[in-house]
Coordinates of C-alpha atoms in Angstrom, one line a residue:
M386 CA -0.1 -0.2 -0.4
P387 CA 1.4 3.5 -0.4
R388 CA 2.1 5.6 2.2
L389 CA 1.8 9.7 3.1
E390 CA 4.5 11.8 3.5
I391 CA 4.2 14.9 5.7
S392 CA 6.0 18.4 5.8
A393 CA 5.9 20.8 7.9
K394 CA 8.0 24.1 8.2
G395 CA 10.1 23.5 11.5
Q396 CA 9.1 19.7 12.1
P397 CA 10.8 16.6 11.1
T398 CA 9.0 15.0 7.8
Q399 CA 7.1 12.0 8.9
I400 CA 5.8 8.6 6.4
V401 CA 2.2 7.5 7.7
E402 CA 1.6 4.0 6.4
F403 CA -1.7 3.7 4.8
N404 CA -2.9 0.3 5.8
G405 CA -7.1 0.5 5.8
P406 CA -10.0 2.2 3.4
T407 CA -9.8 5.4 5.4
L408 CA -7.2 7.4 7.2
G409 CA -9.0 10.5 9.3
I410 CA -6.8 13.8 9.2
G411 CA -7.5 16.8 12.0
R412 CA -5.9 18.7 14.7
Q413 CA -7.2 16.5 17.6
E414 CA -6.1 13.1 19.8
G415 CA -8.0 9.7 17.6
N416 CA -7.3 10.8 14.1
D417 CA -4.9 7.9 12.3
V418 CA -2.8 11.6 11.6
V419 CA -2.9 13.9 14.2
L420 CA -1.8 17.8 12.8
K421 CA 0.1 20.0 15.0
D422 CA -0.6 22.8 12.2
P423 CA -3.1 25.4 14.4
V424 CA -4.8 25.9 10.4
A425 CA -5.8 22.4 10.7
S426 CA -9.6 21.6 12.4
R427 CA -9.9 18.9 14.7
K428 CA -11.6 16.7 12.0
H429 CA -9.9 18.4 8.6
C430 CA -10.3 16.0 6.1
I431 CA -9.8 12.2 5.3
I432 CA -8.2 9.9 2.8
E433 CA -10.2 7.2 0.9
H434 CA -9.2 4.3 -1.0
R435 CA -12.0 3.0 -3.1
K436 CA -11.8 0.4 -6.2
G437 CA -8.4 1.0 -6.8
H438 CA -7.8 4.9 -6.6
F439 CA -7.5 7.0 -3.8
Y440 CA -9.7 10.3 -3.0
V441 CA -9.0 13.1 -0.5
K442 CA -12.1 14.4 1.1
D443 CA -12.5 17.4 3.3
L444 CA -15.0 17.2 6.2
G445 CA -16.3 21.1 6.1
S446 CA -13.1 22.3 7.7
H447 CA -12.7 25.9 8.7
N448 CA -9.6 26.5 6.9
G449 CA -10.2 24.7 3.7
T450 CA -8.3 21.5 2.1
W451 CA -5.9 22.8 -1.1
M452 CA -4.8 20.9 -4.3
G453 CA -2.2 24.1 -5.9
E454 CA -4.4 27.0 -5.6
N455 CA -7.9 25.2 -5.6
R456 CA -9.6 24.3 -2.3
I457 CA -11.1 21.5 -2.6
V458 CA -13.8 19.7 -1.1
E459 CA -13.3 15.7 -2.2
A460 CA -10.3 15.3 -5.3
A461 CA -8.8 11.9 -6.6
M462 CA -5.2 11.5 -6.3
E463 CA -2.3 9.6 -7.5
L464 CA 0.7 8.4 -6.5
G465 CA 2.7 12.0 -6.5
D466 CA 0.2 14.0 -5.6
S467 CA -0.1 16.3 -2.7
F468 CA -2.7 18.2 -0.5
R469 CA -1.7 21.3 2.0
I470 CA -3.4 22.1 5.5
G471 CA -1.9 25.4 6.3
S472 CA 1.3 25.3 6.2
T473 CA 1.5 21.2 6.1
V474 CA 2.0 19.4 3.2
I475 CA 0.6 15.8 2.8
R476 CA 1.6 13.6 -0.3
L477 CA 0.7 10.4 -1.9
I478 CA 3.8 8.4 -2.1
P479 CA 4.5 4.7 -3.1
D480 CA 5.4 1.7 -0.7
E481 CA 9.5 2.0 -0.1
V482 CA 11.2 -0.4 -2.4
N483 CA 13.3 -3.2 -0.7
V484 CA 14.0 -5.4 -3.7
A485 CA 17.2 -7.2 -1.8
E486 CA 14.4 -8.7 0.9
T487 CA 11.2 -8.8 -0.8
G488 CA 11.9 -9.5 -4.5
E489 CA 8.8 -7.2 -5.4
I490 CA 8.9 -4.8 -8.1
P491 CA 7.2 -1.7 -7.9
S492 CA 5.0 -0.9 -11.1
A493 CA 6.1 1.7 -13.5
E494 CA 3.2 3.7 -13.4
I495 CA 3.9 4.9 -10.3
V496 CA 7.2 6.7 -11.4
L497 CA 6.5 8.0 -14.9
D498 CA 4.6 11.2 -15.8
D499 CA 2.0 10.5 -18.4
D500 CA 3.9 12.4 -21.4
D501 CA 7.3 10.4 -20.7
E502 CA 8.9 8.3 -23.3
V503 CA 9.9 5.2 -22.2
P504 CA 12.3 3.7 -25.5
D505 CA 12.2 -0.1 -25.6
E506 CA 14.3 -2.4 -22.9
P507 CA 16.2 -5.4 -23.7
P508 CA 15.2 -8.5 -21.7
V509 CA 17.0 -8.9 -18.3
T510 CA 18.6 -12.3 -18.5
S511 CA 20.7 -13.5 -15.4
S512 CA 20.7 -16.3 -13.1
D513 CA 20.9 -14.5 -10.7
P514 CA 17.2 -13.4 -9.7
T515 CA 18.0 -10.9 -7.3
L516 CA 19.8 -9.1 -10.0
V517 CA 16.9 -9.6 -12.5
A518 CA 14.4 -8.3 -9.8
T519 CA 17.1 -5.6 -9.4
T520 CA 17.3 -4.5 -12.5
L521 CA 13.3 -4.5 -13.3
A522 CA 13.1 -2.1 -10.4
V523 CA 15.3 0.5 -11.8
R524 CA 13.5 0.2 -14.8
A525 CA 10.4 0.9 -13.1
L526 CA 11.4 3.0 -10.4
V527 CA 13.7 5.6 -12.9
G528 CA 12.6 4.2 -16.6
G529 CA 13.1 6.5 -19.6
P530 CA 16.0 7.0 -21.9
L531 CA 18.8 7.0 -19.1
A532 CA 18.5 3.5 -17.3
R533 CA 19.6 1.2 -19.4
Q534 CA 22.7 2.6 -20.0
L535 CA 24.0 2.3 -15.8
S536 CA 24.5 0.2 -13.9
T537 CA 25.7 0.1 -10.1
L538 CA 24.3 3.4 -8.5
M539 CA 21.4 3.1 -10.6
Q540 CA 20.6 -0.5 -9.2
A541 CA 21.9 0.5 -5.6
C542 CA 19.2 3.1 -5.8
V543 CA 16.0 0.9 -4.8
T544 CA 18.6 -0.9 -2.6
V545 CA 19.6 1.6 -0.5
P546 CA 17.9 3.3 2.6
V547 CA 16.0 6.6 1.0
P548 CA 17.8 10.0 2.5
P549 CA 15.5 12.0 4.5
G550 CA 13.6 14.5 1.9
A551 CA 15.0 12.7 -1.4
P552 CA 12.7 12.2 -4.1
Q553 CA 10.1 9.9 -3.8
V554 CA 9.5 9.5 -7.5
V555 CA 11.4 11.2 -11.0
K556 CA 8.7 13.8 -11.2
D557 CA 9.5 15.1 -7.8
V558 CA 12.8 16.7 -9.4
T559 CA 11.1 19.9 -11.1
L560 CA 13.9 21.6 -13.3
L561 CA 14.6 25.5 -12.7
N562 CA 16.6 27.6 -14.9
R563 CA 18.8 30.4 -13.6
K564 CA 16.0 32.9 -13.4
S565 CA 14.2 30.0 -11.0
E566 CA 11.7 29.6 -14.0
P567 CA 10.3 26.2 -14.4
Q568 CA 11.2 23.9 -17.4
K569 CA 9.9 21.1 -19.3
P570 CA 10.0 20.7 -22.9
A571 CA 7.5 19.1 -25.4
A572 CA 6.9 15.7 -24.9
H573 CA 8.1 12.6 -27.3
S574 CA 11.0 15.3 -28.5
K575 CA 14.4 14.8 -28.9
A576 CA 14.8 17.9 -25.9
G577 CA 12.3 15.6 -23.8
E578 CA 14.0 12.5 -24.1
A579 CA 17.3 15.2 -22.9
F580 CA 15.4 16.8 -20.5
E581 CA 13.8 13.5 -18.8
A582 CA 17.6 11.9 -18.9
L583 CA 18.9 14.6 -16.7
R584 CA 15.8 14.3 -14.4
Q585 CA 16.4 10.7 -14.2
L586 CA 20.8 11.2 -12.8
L587 CA 19.5 13.9 -10.5
F588 CA 17.0 11.8 -9.1
V589 CA 19.7 8.9 -9.0
A590 CA 22.2 11.6 -7.3
F591 CA 19.6 12.8 -4.7
R592 CA 19.1 9.0 -3.7
T593 CA 22.4 8.1 -3.6
R594 CA 23.3 11.3 -1.2
A595 CA 26.2 12.1 -4.1
T596 CA 27.3 15.5 -3.3
D597 CA 29.0 16.3 -6.7
I598 CA 28.3 14.9 -10.2
H599 CA 31.3 14.1 -13.1
V600 CA 30.7 13.5 -16.3
E601 CA 33.7 12.6 -18.0
P602 CA 34.6 12.3 -21.7
K603 CA 36.4 9.3 -22.8
A604 CA 37.8 8.2 -26.4
E605 CA 34.3 6.8 -27.3
V606 CA 31.8 7.0 -24.5
Y607 CA 31.4 9.5 -21.0
A608 CA 31.5 7.9 -17.8
L609 CA 29.7 9.4 -15.0
R610 CA 31.0 9.4 -11.5
F611 CA 29.5 10.6 -8.2
R612 CA 31.2 12.0 -5.1
I613 CA 29.5 10.2 -1.8
D614 CA 30.6 10.4 1.1
G615 CA 33.9 12.4 0.4
Q616 CA 34.4 9.1 -2.2
M617 CA 34.4 9.3 -5.9
Q618 CA 32.2 6.2 -7.2
S619 CA 31.7 5.0 -10.7
V620 CA 28.0 5.2 -12.2
G621 CA 28.4 3.2 -15.6
E622 CA 29.0 5.0 -19.1
V623 CA 26.7 6.7 -21.5
T624 CA 27.4 6.8 -24.9
T625 CA 28.3 10.7 -26.8
K626 CA 25.0 11.3 -28.3
M627 CA 23.2 10.9 -24.5
A628 CA 26.2 12.9 -22.4
L629 CA 26.0 15.2 -25.2
A630 CA 22.2 16.5 -25.1
I631 CA 22.4 16.0 -21.4
L632 CA 25.1 18.9 -21.3
N633 CA 23.5 20.8 -23.6
V634 CA 20.1 21.0 -21.6
I635 CA 22.3 22.1 -18.8
K636 CA 24.1 24.7 -20.7
I637 CA 20.0 26.1 -21.7
L638 CA 19.5 25.9 -17.7
C639 CA 22.7 28.2 -16.9
E640 CA 21.9 30.0 -20.2
I641 CA 25.3 29.8 -21.5
D642 CA 26.5 29.3 -25.2
I643 CA 25.8 25.7 -25.7
A644 CA 27.9 26.4 -29.3
K645 CA 31.7 26.9 -27.4
R646 CA 33.4 23.5 -26.2
S647 CA 36.8 24.8 -25.6
I648 CA 36.4 27.2 -23.0
V649 CA 36.1 26.8 -19.1
Q650 CA 32.3 27.7 -18.7
E651 CA 30.5 28.4 -15.1
G652 CA 26.5 29.1 -14.1
S653 CA 24.0 27.8 -12.2
F654 CA 20.6 26.1 -12.1
A655 CA 17.9 24.8 -9.9
V656 CA 16.1 21.8 -8.8
E657 CA 12.7 22.4 -6.9
L658 CA 11.9 19.0 -4.9
P659 CA 8.4 18.9 -3.3
T660 CA 10.3 19.8 0.5
R661 CA 12.7 22.4 -0.6
R662 CA 14.8 23.9 -3.4
V663 CA 18.1 22.5 -4.5
D664 CA 21.2 24.7 -6.4
F665 CA 23.5 23.4 -8.5
R666 CA 27.0 25.0 -9.2
V667 CA 28.6 24.3 -12.8
N668 CA 31.5 24.0 -14.2
F669 CA 32.4 23.1 -17.5
T670 CA 36.2 22.6 -18.6
P671 CA 38.0 21.2 -21.6
T672 CA 39.8 18.1 -21.9
M673 CA 41.5 16.2 -24.3
H674 CA 38.0 14.5 -25.7
G675 CA 35.5 16.9 -25.1
Q676 CA 34.4 19.4 -21.9
K677 CA 33.9 17.7 -18.8
L678 CA 31.3 18.4 -16.4
A679 CA 31.4 19.2 -12.7
L680 CA 27.9 19.3 -11.3
R681 CA 28.0 20.4 -7.3
L682 CA 24.9 19.7 -5.1
L683 CA 24.0 23.0 -2.6
D684 CA 21.4 21.1 -0.8
P685 CA 20.2 23.7 2.3
G686 CA 19.1 20.5 3.9
A687 CA 22.1 18.9 4.0
V688 CA 23.2 21.9 6.4
P689 CA 22.9 20.7 10.3
T690 CA 20.6 23.0 12.6
H691 CA 22.3 22.2 16.2
F692 CA 26.1 21.6 16.5
E693 CA 25.4 17.9 17.9
N694 CA 24.9 17.3 14.7
L695 CA 28.3 17.8 13.4
G696 CA 29.6 15.4 15.7
M697 CA 30.7 17.9 18.0
E698 CA 31.1 16.9 22.1
L699 CA 29.0 18.3 24.6
D700 CA 31.9 20.4 26.2
A701 CA 33.0 21.9 23.1
V702 CA 29.1 22.7 21.7
A703 CA 28.7 24.2 25.3
E704 CA 31.7 26.1 24.3
L705 CA 31.3 27.4 21.1
Q706 CA 27.7 28.5 21.6
R707 CA 29.0 30.9 24.4
I708 CA 31.2 32.6 22.2
C709 CA 28.9 32.1 19.3
D710 CA 26.5 34.2 21.5
Q711 CA 29.1 37.2 22.7
D712 CA 29.3 40.1 21.2
A713 CA 32.9 40.1 19.9
G714 CA 35.5 37.7 19.3
M715 CA 36.8 35.8 16.7
I716 CA 36.3 31.9 15.4
I717 CA 38.5 30.8 12.7
L718 CA 38.3 27.1 11.2
S719 CA 41.0 25.6 9.2
G720 CA 40.9 22.5 6.8
P721 CA 41.5 21.0 3.6
T722 CA 38.7 22.0 0.5
G723 CA 35.7 19.7 1.3
S724 CA 36.5 18.9 5.3
G725 CA 33.1 20.5 6.4
K726 CA 34.5 23.8 7.4
T727 CA 31.5 26.2 5.5
T728 CA 29.1 23.7 7.2
T729 CA 30.5 24.7 10.6
M730 CA 30.3 27.9 9.4
Y731 CA 26.4 28.2 8.7
T732 CA 25.7 25.8 11.6
A733 CA 27.4 28.2 13.8
L734 CA 25.4 31.3 12.4
Q735 CA 21.8 29.7 12.4
S736 CA 22.7 28.9 16.4
I737 CA 22.9 33.4 16.3
N738 CA 19.6 35.0 16.9
A739 CA 19.7 36.8 13.1
T740 CA 16.2 38.4 14.5
T741 CA 18.4 40.5 17.0
R742 CA 21.4 41.2 15.6
N743 CA 22.9 42.0 12.3
I744 CA 24.5 38.9 10.1
V745 CA 26.1 39.8 7.0
T746 CA 28.5 37.0 5.2
I747 CA 31.5 37.7 2.3
E748 CA 31.9 34.4 0.1
D749 CA 33.1 33.3 -2.7
P750 CA 30.6 32.1 -3.6
V751 CA 27.5 32.1 -1.6
E752 CA 26.3 28.4 -1.1
Y753 CA 23.5 28.5 0.9
E754 CA 20.7 31.0 1.5
L755 CA 20.5 32.1 4.9
S756 CA 17.4 34.1 6.4
N757 CA 17.7 37.9 7.9
T758 CA 21.4 37.4 7.4
T759 CA 23.0 39.5 4.4
Q760 CA 25.1 37.2 2.0
I761 CA 27.9 38.7 -0.8
S762 CA 29.4 37.2 -3.3
I763 CA 33.1 38.8 -3.7
D764 CA 34.2 39.3 -7.7
P765 CA 37.8 39.4 -7.8
V766 CA 37.9 39.9 -11.8
H767 CA 36.6 43.0 -10.8
G768 CA 38.2 44.1 -7.9
V769 CA 35.7 43.0 -5.6
T770 CA 37.6 41.3 -2.8
F771 CA 37.2 39.6 0.3
A772 CA 39.2 42.9 1.8
T773 CA 37.5 45.4 -0.5
V774 CA 33.9 44.0 0.8
L775 CA 35.0 43.8 4.6
S776 CA 36.0 47.3 4.4
S777 CA 32.5 48.5 3.5
V778 CA 30.8 45.9 5.7
L779 CA 32.3 47.3 8.5
R780 CA 30.2 50.5 7.3
Q781 CA 26.9 48.5 7.4
D782 CA 26.7 48.2 11.4
P783 CA 27.0 44.8 11.4
D784 CA 27.0 42.7 14.7
V785 CA 28.1 39.5 13.2
I786 CA 30.6 39.3 10.2
L787 CA 31.2 35.8 8.0
V788 CA 34.4 36.3 5.9
G789 CA 34.6 32.9 3.8
E790 CA 38.2 32.9 3.9
I791 CA 41.3 34.5 4.8
R792 CA 43.9 34.7 2.0
D793 CA 46.1 37.7 2.3
Q794 CA 47.6 40.4 5.3
E795 CA 44.9 42.7 4.7
T796 CA 42.0 40.5 5.1
A797 CA 43.2 39.1 8.2
R798 CA 44.3 42.7 9.7
L799 CA 40.7 43.8 9.0
A800 CA 39.2 41.2 9.9
M801 CA 41.1 40.8 13.5
Q802 CA 40.7 44.7 14.0
A803 CA 36.6 43.9 13.5
A804 CA 36.7 41.2 16.2
T805 CA 38.6 44.0 18.8
T806 CA 36.1 46.6 18.5
G807 CA 33.0 45.0 19.1
H808 CA 32.0 42.4 16.2
L809 CA 31.6 38.5 16.4
V810 CA 33.6 37.4 13.2
L811 CA 33.7 33.9 11.7
T812 CA 36.2 32.7 9.0
T813 CA 38.7 30.2 7.6
I814 CA 42.4 30.1 6.8
H815 CA 44.5 27.4 5.2
A816 CA 46.6 25.6 7.8
R817 CA 47.3 22.3 8.7
D818 CA 45.7 22.2 12.6
T819 CA 44.6 24.9 15.2
I820 CA 48.3 25.6 16.2
G821 CA 49.0 26.4 12.5
T822 CA 46.6 28.5 11.8
V823 CA 48.5 30.5 14.7
F824 CA 51.7 30.6 13.3
R825 CA 49.7 31.0 9.9
L826 CA 48.2 34.1 10.9
L827 CA 51.9 35.5 12.0
D828 CA 53.2 34.2 8.9
L829 CA 51.1 37.0 7.0
G830 CA 52.7 39.7 9.1
I831 CA 49.8 40.3 11.8
E832 CA 51.2 41.2 15.0
S833 CA 51.2 39.1 17.8
F834 CA 49.3 41.5 20.2
L835 CA 46.6 41.4 17.3
V836 CA 46.5 37.7 17.3
A837 CA 46.6 37.5 20.7
N838 CA 43.7 40.0 21.8
A839 CA 41.4 39.2 18.7
V840 CA 41.8 35.1 18.3
T841 CA 39.0 33.5 20.5
L842 CA 38.4 29.9 19.2
C843 CA 40.7 27.9 16.5
I844 CA 39.0 25.2 15.1
S845 CA 40.4 22.6 13.1
Q846 CA 38.5 19.8 11.2
R847 CA 38.0 16.6 9.0
L848 CA 35.3 14.4 8.1
V849 CA 35.3 10.5 8.8
R850 CA 32.9 8.3 6.7
V851 CA 30.3 6.2 9.4
L852 CA 30.0 2.3 9.7
C853 CA 27.1 0.9 7.6
A854 CA 24.7 -0.2 11.0
H855 CA 23.9 -2.6 8.8
C856 CA 27.1 -4.9 8.5
K857 CA 29.4 -3.4 10.6
R858 CA 31.8 -6.2 11.8
P859 CA 33.1 -6.2 15.5
Y860 CA 36.9 -7.6 16.2
K861 CA 39.4 -7.1 18.9
P862 CA 42.1 -4.9 18.0
D863 CA 45.9 -5.8 18.0
A864 CA 47.9 -4.9 21.0
K865 CA 49.9 -2.4 18.7
T866 CA 47.0 -0.6 17.8
V867 CA 46.1 -0.7 21.8
R868 CA 49.2 1.2 22.5
K869 CA 49.1 3.5 19.6
M870 CA 45.3 4.7 20.9
N871 CA 47.0 5.1 24.9
L872 CA 44.1 2.4 25.7
E873 CA 46.4 0.4 28.0
G874 CA 45.1 -0.7 31.1
R875 CA 41.6 0.7 30.2
S876 CA 38.6 -0.7 29.5
F877 CA 36.6 -1.2 26.5
G878 CA 34.6 -2.9 24.1
S879 CA 35.2 -3.8 20.7
F880 CA 36.2 -2.5 18.0
F881 CA 34.3 -2.5 14.3
E882 CA 35.4 -2.4 10.8
A883 CA 33.8 -2.0 7.6
V884 CA 32.5 -5.1 5.4
G885 CA 30.0 -3.7 3.2
C886 CA 26.3 -4.6 2.2
K887 CA 23.6 -3.1 -0.3
K888 CA 22.5 -0.7 2.1
C889 CA 25.7 0.8 1.5
M890 CA 26.0 0.0 -2.2
G891 CA 29.3 -2.1 -0.7
T892 CA 31.6 0.6 0.9
G893 CA 30.7 -0.8 4.6
F894 CA 30.5 3.0 5.2
R895 CA 26.9 5.3 5.1
G896 CA 27.1 8.8 6.0
R897 CA 30.1 11.0 7.3
I898 CA 30.5 12.6 10.7
A899 CA 33.4 15.4 11.8
I900 CA 36.4 15.3 14.1
Y901 CA 37.2 18.5 15.6
E902 CA 40.1 19.6 17.7
M903 CA 39.6 23.2 19.2
L904 CA 42.4 25.7 20.6
L905 CA 40.7 28.1 22.9
F906 CA 42.9 31.3 23.6
T907 CA 42.7 31.2 27.0
P908 CA 44.4 33.6 29.6
A909 CA 47.7 31.0 29.1
V910 CA 47.9 30.8 25.7
R911 CA 47.6 34.4 24.8
D912 CA 50.5 34.8 26.7
V913 CA 52.6 32.3 25.0
V914 CA 51.2 33.9 21.6
L915 CA 52.1 37.2 23.1
S916 CA 56.0 35.7 23.9
G917 CA 56.7 34.2 20.4
P918 CA 55.4 31.2 20.4
T919 CA 57.0 27.7 20.0
I920 CA 54.4 24.5 19.1
S921 CA 55.3 22.6 22.3
E922 CA 54.5 25.9 24.3
I923 CA 51.2 26.7 22.8
R924 CA 50.6 23.3 22.8
K925 CA 51.5 22.9 26.9
A926 CA 49.7 26.0 27.4
A927 CA 46.5 24.9 25.5
G928 CA 46.6 21.1 27.7
E929 CA 44.8 23.3 30.5
W930 CA 41.7 23.3 28.2
M931 CA 40.9 20.0 27.8
F932 CA 42.9 20.2 24.2
H933 CA 42.5 16.9 22.2
T934 CA 44.0 16.7 18.8
L935 CA 42.4 15.5 15.8
L936 CA 43.4 12.0 16.2
D937 CA 42.4 12.1 20.0
T938 CA 38.9 12.9 18.8
G939 CA 39.0 10.4 16.1
Y940 CA 40.1 7.4 18.3
K941 CA 36.9 8.2 20.6
K942 CA 34.6 8.2 17.5
V943 CA 36.4 4.3 17.0
I944 CA 35.9 3.4 20.7
E945 CA 32.4 4.0 20.0
G946 CA 31.9 1.9 17.0
I947 CA 31.1 4.8 14.8
T948 CA 34.0 4.9 12.3
T949 CA 37.6 2.6 11.5
V950 CA 41.3 3.1 12.9
S951 CA 41.8 3.4 9.0
E952 CA 39.3 5.6 8.6
V953 CA 40.5 8.4 11.3
E954 CA 44.1 7.3 10.6
R955 CA 43.5 8.7 6.7
V956 CA 42.0 11.8 7.2
A957 CA 44.1 12.8 10.5
S958 CA 47.0 12.0 9.0
M959 CA 46.5 15.6 6.7
S960 CA 47.1 17.5 10.3

């Protein structure tokens, strides 16, 4: 039976099973679905299943049941359709596909638009019944011209758990051009096939939690790869004709010249999902065999709203929140590209009351739109740099300033002067760890007294992959590992290693979590910085405030069964 997806602003999405002929919805306890929306009536509406069809029927509610802009009394519903009660959106979605366990094949009608053109598919021949079932499920779930050209991750999209907020069906993916206008060409046309292929590709990217999509030209075909949990994974290969069609659709969405293929081109477009909008940053770069496409997904749903969701320990969360609540100070984050620095800064901004404080961000470029926040993109080509914008922003009466990156002495000096004159500043810098951040600032020519007085907290971070809960396997660590982790004489449970299963696409990991090193500028640390510090002197002074290295916090995640020793050492060895 289908299910209901219930989403409301500020509340987690709910999935409700539809197990009977009717399902009551309203604000009063006793309904099958109880809404917290104040607009809902006590008994607002019902959904009925009659003769294989579904209907939503309003029960004389005060504020009405709405489909689009129309207030309805009774209306038929198909899978994928939705209606609204106040700010609550209720959608009818297909039952979750679990081919590996049940072997059931979803009906193609639940995911394809009426005007979708589905090319003839070759028969599936294999002695493995699970492979046959999975392949057929992919065709039913994704369908269209792209499905039969791909393999590994296309099959994975029906065997892995559906991520929260991911589209349930392909028609949930609405393409928007750079002007945010919905795009849908005529059905049964060549352009229509290309648009549909792109929708399918993005659908699979959402379902597999990809953060980047790469379309790479080879001698005779194009390779498709996704970045999932920080690692590149092959999707498969498509014909040059199909790949070029997809690339041209993206160029049309970005409103860039489709005829030029020997130059670097950049742009952006967006996708509208039932629960949110997701922006895409686009880069075309010429290579030996043609233009390579890289798409970066900028999903606001991926930004945590609380520090605890980042993986921080409770004492670190409390300290960071205390600093974010201050009127002045400076928080500097360091780490390699893709280590989650921007996510941590955005989470910090969301912890600040934006209605009572004037928050301004200076970024390259703006990645996520924040409410009640002034966001500015730099443009170095036209002389709009971090330093020039920061000078102007300081005359805009800011309380909190986010500077995307400190790249030079001028930006560093301005940011520190702002921190010492009543502003809270958040920024990033290229440094190996927290102590390296101090020396990087000194190397830029910033006076030690300014560093000591301006900086409040340095954070260095990395992202480690989280073990798949479905297949991780316990083991007892050897004596060498115990010594390395300083666990001799201490009690601890089993460690876990990655195995790999269909739930995690064979990687042994699903998701990532951050590990942190935090250097609080206590009076002892400030004194050392003022006196011309050495690494050992800063480390000794920092030890007074529970200073833990990246390896320390990473090993703690190992002991807790969250990740592996090798995974921690892989990322923390960069420090």
